[in-house]
Coordinates of C-alpha atoms and ligand atoms in Angstrom, one line a residue:
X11 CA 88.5 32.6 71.0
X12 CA 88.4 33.5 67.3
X13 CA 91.7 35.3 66.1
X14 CA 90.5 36.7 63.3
X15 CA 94.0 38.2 61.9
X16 CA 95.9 34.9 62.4
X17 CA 98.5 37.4 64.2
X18 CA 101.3 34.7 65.3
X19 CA 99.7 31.7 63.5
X20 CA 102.7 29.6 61.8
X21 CA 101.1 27.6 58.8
X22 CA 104.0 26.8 57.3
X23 CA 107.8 26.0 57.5
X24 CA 110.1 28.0 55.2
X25 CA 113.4 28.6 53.3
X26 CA 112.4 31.5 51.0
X27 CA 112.4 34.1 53.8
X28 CA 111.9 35.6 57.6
X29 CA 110.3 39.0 59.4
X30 CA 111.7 39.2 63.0
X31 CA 109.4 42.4 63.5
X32 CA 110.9 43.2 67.5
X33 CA 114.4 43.9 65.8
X34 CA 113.4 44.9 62.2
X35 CA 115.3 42.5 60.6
X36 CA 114.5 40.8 57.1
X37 CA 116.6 37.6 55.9
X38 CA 115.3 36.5 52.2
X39 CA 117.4 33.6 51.0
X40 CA 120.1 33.5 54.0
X41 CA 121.0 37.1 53.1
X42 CA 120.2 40.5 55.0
X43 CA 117.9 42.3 53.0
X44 CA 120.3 45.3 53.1
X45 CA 123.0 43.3 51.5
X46 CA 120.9 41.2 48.9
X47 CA 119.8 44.6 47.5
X48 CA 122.8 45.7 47.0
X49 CA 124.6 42.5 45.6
X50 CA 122.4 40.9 42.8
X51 CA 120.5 42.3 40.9
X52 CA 116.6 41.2 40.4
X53 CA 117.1 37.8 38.2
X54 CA 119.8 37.2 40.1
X55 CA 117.1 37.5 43.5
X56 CA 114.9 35.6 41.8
X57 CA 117.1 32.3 41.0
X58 CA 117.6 32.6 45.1
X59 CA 114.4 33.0 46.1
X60 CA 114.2 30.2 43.6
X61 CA 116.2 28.0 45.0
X62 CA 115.4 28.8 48.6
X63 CA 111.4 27.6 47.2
X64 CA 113.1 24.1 45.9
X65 CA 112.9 25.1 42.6
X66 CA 114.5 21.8 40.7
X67 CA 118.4 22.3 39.0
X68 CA 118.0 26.0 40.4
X69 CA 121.8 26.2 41.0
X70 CA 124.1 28.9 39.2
X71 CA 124.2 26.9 36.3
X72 CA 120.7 25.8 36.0
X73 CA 118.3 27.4 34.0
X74 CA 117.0 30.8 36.1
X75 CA 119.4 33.2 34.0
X76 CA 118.8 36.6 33.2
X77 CA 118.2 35.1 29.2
X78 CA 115.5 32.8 30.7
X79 CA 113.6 35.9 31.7
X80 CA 114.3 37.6 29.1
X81 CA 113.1 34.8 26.6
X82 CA 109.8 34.8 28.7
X83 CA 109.1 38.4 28.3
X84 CA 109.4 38.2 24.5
X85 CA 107.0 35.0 24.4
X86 CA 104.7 37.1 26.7
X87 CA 104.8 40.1 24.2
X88 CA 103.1 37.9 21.8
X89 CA 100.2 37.6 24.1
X90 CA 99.6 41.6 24.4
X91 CA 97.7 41.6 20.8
X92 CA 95.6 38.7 22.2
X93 CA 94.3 40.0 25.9
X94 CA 91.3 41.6 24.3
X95 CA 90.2 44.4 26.5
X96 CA 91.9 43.5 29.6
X97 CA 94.4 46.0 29.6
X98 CA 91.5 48.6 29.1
X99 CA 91.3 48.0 33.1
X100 CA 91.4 51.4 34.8
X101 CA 92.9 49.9 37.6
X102 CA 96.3 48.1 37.2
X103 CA 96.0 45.4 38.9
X104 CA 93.0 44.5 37.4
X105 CA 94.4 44.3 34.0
X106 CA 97.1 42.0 35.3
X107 CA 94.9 39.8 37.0
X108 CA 93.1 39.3 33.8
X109 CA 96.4 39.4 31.5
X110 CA 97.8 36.8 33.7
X111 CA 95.0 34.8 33.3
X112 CA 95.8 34.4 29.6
X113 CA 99.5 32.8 30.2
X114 CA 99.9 29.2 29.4
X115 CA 102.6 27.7 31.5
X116 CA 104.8 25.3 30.5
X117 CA 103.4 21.8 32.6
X118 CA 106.1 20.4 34.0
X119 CA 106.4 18.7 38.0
X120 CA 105.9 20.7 41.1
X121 CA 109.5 21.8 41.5
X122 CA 109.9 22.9 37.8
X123 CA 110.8 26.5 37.3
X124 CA 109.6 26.2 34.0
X125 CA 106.2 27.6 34.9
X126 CA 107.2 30.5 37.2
X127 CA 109.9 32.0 34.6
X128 CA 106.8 32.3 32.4
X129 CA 105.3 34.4 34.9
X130 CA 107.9 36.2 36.2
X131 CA 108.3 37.3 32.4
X132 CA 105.0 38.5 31.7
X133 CA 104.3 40.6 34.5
X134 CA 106.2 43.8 33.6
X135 CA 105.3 42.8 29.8
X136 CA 101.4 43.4 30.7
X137 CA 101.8 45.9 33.2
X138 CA 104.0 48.2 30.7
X139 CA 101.4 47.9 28.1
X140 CA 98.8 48.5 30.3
X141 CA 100.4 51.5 31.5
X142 CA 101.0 53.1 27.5
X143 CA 97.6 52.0 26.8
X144 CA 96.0 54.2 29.6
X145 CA 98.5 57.2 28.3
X146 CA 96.9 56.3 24.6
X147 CA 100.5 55.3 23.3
X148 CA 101.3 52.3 21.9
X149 CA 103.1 49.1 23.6
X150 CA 106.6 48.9 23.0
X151 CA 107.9 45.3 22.7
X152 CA 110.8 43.9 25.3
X153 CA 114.3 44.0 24.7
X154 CA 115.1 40.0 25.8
X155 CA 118.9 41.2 25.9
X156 CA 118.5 43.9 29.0
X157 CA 118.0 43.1 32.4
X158 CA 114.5 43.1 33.8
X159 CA 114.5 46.5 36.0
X160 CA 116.0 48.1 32.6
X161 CA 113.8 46.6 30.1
X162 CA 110.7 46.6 32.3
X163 CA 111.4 50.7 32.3
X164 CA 112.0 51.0 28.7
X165 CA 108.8 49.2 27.7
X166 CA 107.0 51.3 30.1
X167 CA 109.0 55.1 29.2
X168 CA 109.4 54.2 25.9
X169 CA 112.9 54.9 25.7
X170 CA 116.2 53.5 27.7
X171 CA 116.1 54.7 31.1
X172 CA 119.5 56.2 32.7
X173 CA 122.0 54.1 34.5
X174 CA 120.4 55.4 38.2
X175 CA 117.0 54.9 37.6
X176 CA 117.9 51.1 36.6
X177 CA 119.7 50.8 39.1
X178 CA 117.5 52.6 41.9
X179 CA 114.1 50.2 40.4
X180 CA 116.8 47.0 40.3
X181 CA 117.3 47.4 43.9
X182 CA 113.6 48.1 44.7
X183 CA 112.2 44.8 43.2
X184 CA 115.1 42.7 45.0
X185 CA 114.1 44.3 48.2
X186 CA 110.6 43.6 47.9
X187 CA 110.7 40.1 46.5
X188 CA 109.7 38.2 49.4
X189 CA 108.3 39.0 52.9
X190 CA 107.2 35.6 54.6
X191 CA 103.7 35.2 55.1
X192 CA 102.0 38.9 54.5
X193 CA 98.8 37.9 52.8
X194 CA 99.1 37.7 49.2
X195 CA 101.6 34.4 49.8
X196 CA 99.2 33.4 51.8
X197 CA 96.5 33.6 49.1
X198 CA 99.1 32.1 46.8
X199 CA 99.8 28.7 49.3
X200 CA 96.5 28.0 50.3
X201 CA 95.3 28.2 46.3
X202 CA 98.7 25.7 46.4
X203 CA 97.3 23.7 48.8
X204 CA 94.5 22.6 47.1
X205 CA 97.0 21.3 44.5
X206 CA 95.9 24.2 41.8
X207 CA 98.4 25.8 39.7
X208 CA 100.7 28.0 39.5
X209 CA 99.0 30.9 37.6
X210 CA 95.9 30.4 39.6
X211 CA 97.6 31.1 42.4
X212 CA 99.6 33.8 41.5
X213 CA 96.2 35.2 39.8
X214 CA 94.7 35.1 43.7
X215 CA 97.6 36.6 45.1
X216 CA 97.6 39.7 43.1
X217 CA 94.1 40.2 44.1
X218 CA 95.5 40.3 48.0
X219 CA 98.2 42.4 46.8
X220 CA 95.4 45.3 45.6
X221 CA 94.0 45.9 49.1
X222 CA 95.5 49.2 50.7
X223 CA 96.4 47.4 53.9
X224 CA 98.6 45.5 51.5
X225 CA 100.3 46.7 48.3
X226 CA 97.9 49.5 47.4
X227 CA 99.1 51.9 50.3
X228 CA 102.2 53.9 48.0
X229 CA 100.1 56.1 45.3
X230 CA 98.3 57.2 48.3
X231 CA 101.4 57.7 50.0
X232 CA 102.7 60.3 46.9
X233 CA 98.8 61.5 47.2
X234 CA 99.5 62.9 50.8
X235 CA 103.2 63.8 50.5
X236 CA 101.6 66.2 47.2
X237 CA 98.6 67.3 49.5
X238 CA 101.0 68.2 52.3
X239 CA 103.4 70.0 50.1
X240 CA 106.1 71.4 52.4
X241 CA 107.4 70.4 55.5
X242 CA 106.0 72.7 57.5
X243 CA 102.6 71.7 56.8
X244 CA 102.9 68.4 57.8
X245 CA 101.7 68.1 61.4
X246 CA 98.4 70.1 60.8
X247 CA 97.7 67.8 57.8
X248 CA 98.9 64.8 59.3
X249 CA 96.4 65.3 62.6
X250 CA 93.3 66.1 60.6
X251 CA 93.8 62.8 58.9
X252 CA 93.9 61.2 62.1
X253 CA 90.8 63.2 64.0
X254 CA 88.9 61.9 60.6
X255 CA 89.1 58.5 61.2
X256 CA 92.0 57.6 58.3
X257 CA 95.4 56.0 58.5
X258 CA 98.7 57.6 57.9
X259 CA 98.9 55.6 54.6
X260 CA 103.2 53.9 54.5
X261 CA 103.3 54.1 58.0
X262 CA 102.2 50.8 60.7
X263 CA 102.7 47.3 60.6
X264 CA 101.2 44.0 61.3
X265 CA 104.6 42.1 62.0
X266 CA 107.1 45.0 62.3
X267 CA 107.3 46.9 66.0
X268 CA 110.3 49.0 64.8
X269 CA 110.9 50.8 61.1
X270 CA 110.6 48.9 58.5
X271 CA 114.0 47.7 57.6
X272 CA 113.2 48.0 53.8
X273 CA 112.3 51.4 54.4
X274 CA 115.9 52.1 55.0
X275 CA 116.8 50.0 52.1
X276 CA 114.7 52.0 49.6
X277 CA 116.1 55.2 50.9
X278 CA 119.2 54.8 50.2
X279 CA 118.6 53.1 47.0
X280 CA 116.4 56.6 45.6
X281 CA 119.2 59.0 47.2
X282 CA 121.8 59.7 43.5
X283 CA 118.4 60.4 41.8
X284 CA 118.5 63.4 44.1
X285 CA 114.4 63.7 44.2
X286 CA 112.9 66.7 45.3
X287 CA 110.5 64.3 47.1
X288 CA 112.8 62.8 49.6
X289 CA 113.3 65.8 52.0
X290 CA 109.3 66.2 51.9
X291 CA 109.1 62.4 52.6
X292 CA 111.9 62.6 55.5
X293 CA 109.7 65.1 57.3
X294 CA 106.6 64.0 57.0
X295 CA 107.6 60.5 58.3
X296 CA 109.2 62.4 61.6
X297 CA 106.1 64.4 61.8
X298 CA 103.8 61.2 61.3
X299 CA 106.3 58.9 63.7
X300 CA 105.5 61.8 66.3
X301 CA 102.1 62.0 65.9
X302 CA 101.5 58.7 66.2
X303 CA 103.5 58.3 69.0
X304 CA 101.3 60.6 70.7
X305 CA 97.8 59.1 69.6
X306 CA 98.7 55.7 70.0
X307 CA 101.3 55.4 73.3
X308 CA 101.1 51.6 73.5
X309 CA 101.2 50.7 70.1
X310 CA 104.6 51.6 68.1
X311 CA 103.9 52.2 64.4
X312 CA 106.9 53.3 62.3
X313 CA 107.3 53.8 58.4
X314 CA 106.6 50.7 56.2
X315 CA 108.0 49.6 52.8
X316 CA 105.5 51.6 51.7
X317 CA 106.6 55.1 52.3
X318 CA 109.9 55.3 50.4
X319 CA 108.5 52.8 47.5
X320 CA 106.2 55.8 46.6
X321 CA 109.1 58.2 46.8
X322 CA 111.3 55.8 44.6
X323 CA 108.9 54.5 42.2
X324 CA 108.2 58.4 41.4
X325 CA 111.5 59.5 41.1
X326 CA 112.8 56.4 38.4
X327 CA 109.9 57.9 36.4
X328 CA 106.6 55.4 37.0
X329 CA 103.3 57.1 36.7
X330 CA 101.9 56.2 40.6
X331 CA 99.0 54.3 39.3
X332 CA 102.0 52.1 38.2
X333 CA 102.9 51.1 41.8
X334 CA 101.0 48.6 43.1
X335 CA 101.6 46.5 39.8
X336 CA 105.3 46.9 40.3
X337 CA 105.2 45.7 43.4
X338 CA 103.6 42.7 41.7
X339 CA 106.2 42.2 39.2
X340 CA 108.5 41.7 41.9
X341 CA 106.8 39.6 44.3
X342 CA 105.4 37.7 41.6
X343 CA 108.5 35.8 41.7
X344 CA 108.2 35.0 46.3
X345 CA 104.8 33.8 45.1
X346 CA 106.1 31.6 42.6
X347 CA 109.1 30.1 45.5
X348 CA 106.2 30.0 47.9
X349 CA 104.2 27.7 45.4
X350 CA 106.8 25.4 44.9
X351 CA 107.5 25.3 48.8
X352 CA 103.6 24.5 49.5
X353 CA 103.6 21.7 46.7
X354 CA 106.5 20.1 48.3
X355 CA 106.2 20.6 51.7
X356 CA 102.8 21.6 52.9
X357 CA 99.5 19.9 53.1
X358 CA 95.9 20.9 52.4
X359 CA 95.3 24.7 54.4
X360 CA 91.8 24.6 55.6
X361 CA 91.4 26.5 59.2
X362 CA 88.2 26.2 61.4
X363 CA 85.5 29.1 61.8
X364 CA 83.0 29.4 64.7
X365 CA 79.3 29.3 64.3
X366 CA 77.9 32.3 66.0
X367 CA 74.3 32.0 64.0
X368 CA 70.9 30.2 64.5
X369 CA 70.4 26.5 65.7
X370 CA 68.2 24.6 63.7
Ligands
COA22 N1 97.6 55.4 60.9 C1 96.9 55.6 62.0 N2 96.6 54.7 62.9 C2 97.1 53.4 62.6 C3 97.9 53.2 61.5 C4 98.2 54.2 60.6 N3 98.9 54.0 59.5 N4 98.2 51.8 61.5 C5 97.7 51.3 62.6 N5 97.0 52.3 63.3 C6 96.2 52.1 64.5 C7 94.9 51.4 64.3 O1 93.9 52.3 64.0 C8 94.7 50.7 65.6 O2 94.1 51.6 66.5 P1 92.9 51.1 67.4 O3 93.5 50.0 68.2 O4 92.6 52.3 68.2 O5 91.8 50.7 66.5 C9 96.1 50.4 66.0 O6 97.0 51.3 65.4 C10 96.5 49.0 65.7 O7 96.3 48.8 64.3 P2 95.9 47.5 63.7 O8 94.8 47.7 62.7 O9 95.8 46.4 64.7 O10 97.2 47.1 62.8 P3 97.2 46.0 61.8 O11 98.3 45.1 62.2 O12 95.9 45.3 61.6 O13 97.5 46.8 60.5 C11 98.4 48.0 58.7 C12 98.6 47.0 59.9 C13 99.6 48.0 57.8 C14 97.2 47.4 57.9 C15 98.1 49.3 59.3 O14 99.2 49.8 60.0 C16 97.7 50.3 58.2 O15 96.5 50.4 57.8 N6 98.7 51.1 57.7 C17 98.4 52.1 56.6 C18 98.3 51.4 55.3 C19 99.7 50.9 54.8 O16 100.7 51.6 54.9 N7 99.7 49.7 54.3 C20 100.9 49.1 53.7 C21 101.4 48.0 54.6 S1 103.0 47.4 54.2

């Protein structure tokens, strides 16, 4: 019997984090998701996740500070002159595919953090110049003194961002670091697995990150919450999507059987910025839970991350063709954990198919 989604498959034993999708429960680190985004901010997730990976000397007083990070997005600002026309890439993630593929990491053993910092840094350095490019204004260079969320908001508005909004994306990109084995760490270990590197890997993973069913599902989530408008609107819109054939885009999950938890998360991180977006989103997601409740009795298909990321990633001020490659910035650093898991842990991932063609 082929099972062509993996569905329950384990292919690895890990530290960095765990999906129990009957209760809707998300542990990254040893921490409840809830509390982790409300505790540290995103370096501080990132030396955890880190550490969780068996990242070498990754302790409190080893070297994943918020300076590290910062140092690496001023050494990948030096890079933007250089990435030719990569960041001419109408699609985001495209350009940070191709930026990424310019970053030289530091070589150093498998448990080095060295390499990952680097990447972690760059991210949000490429994306935010990719973004000002495709609004024909120029990059703006990092501030290596602010924290990520803030800086990676500057660079991109090209101007400080208020207190809320920092805040609001800090908790965002701690909530989303890590999510066990959704399939761009999977990309990321089995490139791992083949002993590649780091950026390769990372480079693959962002390419499974694209796909709707993955990380591309939240500027079409603002798309329909614009298309449907007002409340009241909802259900008629919301059931001529489904008798079309398409998906309720933020809502269904492979692992989860209950909501999301991080959709809770994110919505009460984007409450103080009081967006105009959140009532819309509430209703729609009752009207859309309802709906699908009554198409699909049997199978129980809630709001995902995705939902509330579009609301919140709109209302700190990101353009939505910004989202996926945000998402990116912040996972970048669960791929890099999950990297230095496979090298230590895990062997060479090569899984079996089943020849259904011609016999010689
Ligand atoms: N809207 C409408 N129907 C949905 C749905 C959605 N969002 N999600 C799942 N379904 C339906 C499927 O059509 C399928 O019906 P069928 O058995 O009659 O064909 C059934 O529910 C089971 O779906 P399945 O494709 O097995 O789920 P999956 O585990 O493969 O997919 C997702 C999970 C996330 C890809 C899927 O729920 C989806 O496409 N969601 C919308 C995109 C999205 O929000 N992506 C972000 C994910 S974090």
């Amino acid at each position: 019997m082929t099972n062509a989604g993996l569905e329950g498959v384990v292919v690895a034993d890990t530290q960095i984090s765990d999906v129990d999708g009957e209760r809707g429960k998300l542990v990254i680190a040893g921490a409840d998701v809830e509390q982790l985004a409300v505790a540290t901010s995103f370096e501080g997730a990132v030396r955890q996740v880190l550490a969780a990976g068996g990242a070498a000397g990754a302790g409190p007083a080893g070297p994943i500070t918020p300076a590290a990070i910062g140092a690496a997005r001023a050494a990948a600002w030096e890079l933007v002159p250089r990435l030719g026309d990569a960041l001419d890439h109408p699609d985001g993630m495209d350009a940070l595919r191709t930026a990424l593929g310019h970053v030289r990491v530091p070589a150093g053993g498998p448990t080095d953090p060295a390499a990952a910092i680097t990447a972690i840094g760059a991210a949000p350095v490429f994306v935010a110049a990719w973004s000002r490019r495709r609004a024909g204004q120029p990059p703006v260079a990092p501030d290596p003194a602010l924290g990520h969320a803030a800086d990676y908001l500057r660079m991109t508005l090209g101007r400080a961002a208020g207190d809320g909004a920092v805040r609001a994306l800090d908790a965002y990109l701690v909530t989303v670091i890590d999510h066990a084995m959704c399939a761009s760490t999977f990309t990321a270990r089995v490139i791992a697995s083949t002993a590649s590197d780091l950026i390769s890997a990372i480079v693959g993973a962002v390419g499974a990150l694209k796909g709707p069913l993955h990380g591309g599902a939240p500027g079409p989530v603002l798309d329909m919450l614009d298309a449907i408008g007002a409340p009241a609107h909802a259900e008629t819109w919301l059931t001529g999507e489904l008798a079309a054939g398409r998906r309720i885009m933020g809502m269904g999950h492979r692992v989860y059987r209950v909501r999301d938890p991080r959709a809770a998360v994110l919505e009460t991180a984007v409450r103080p910025l009081l967006s105009p977006r959140l009532e819309l989103a509430r209703a729609v997601e009752a009207a859309a839970a309802k709906i699908l409740r009554d198409n699909k009795p049997d199978r129980p298909l809630a709001a995902n991350v995705e939902f509330y990321t579009a609301v919140l990633l709109d209302a700190v001020g990101l353009p939505r063709e910004q989202f996926a490659p945000t998402f990116a910035v912040s996972r970048i650093a669960g791929w890099s954990a999950h990297v230095i898991e496979q090298h230590r842990t895990g062997r060479l991932i090569r899984p079996a198919s089943r020849y259904t063609g011609a016999m010689p």
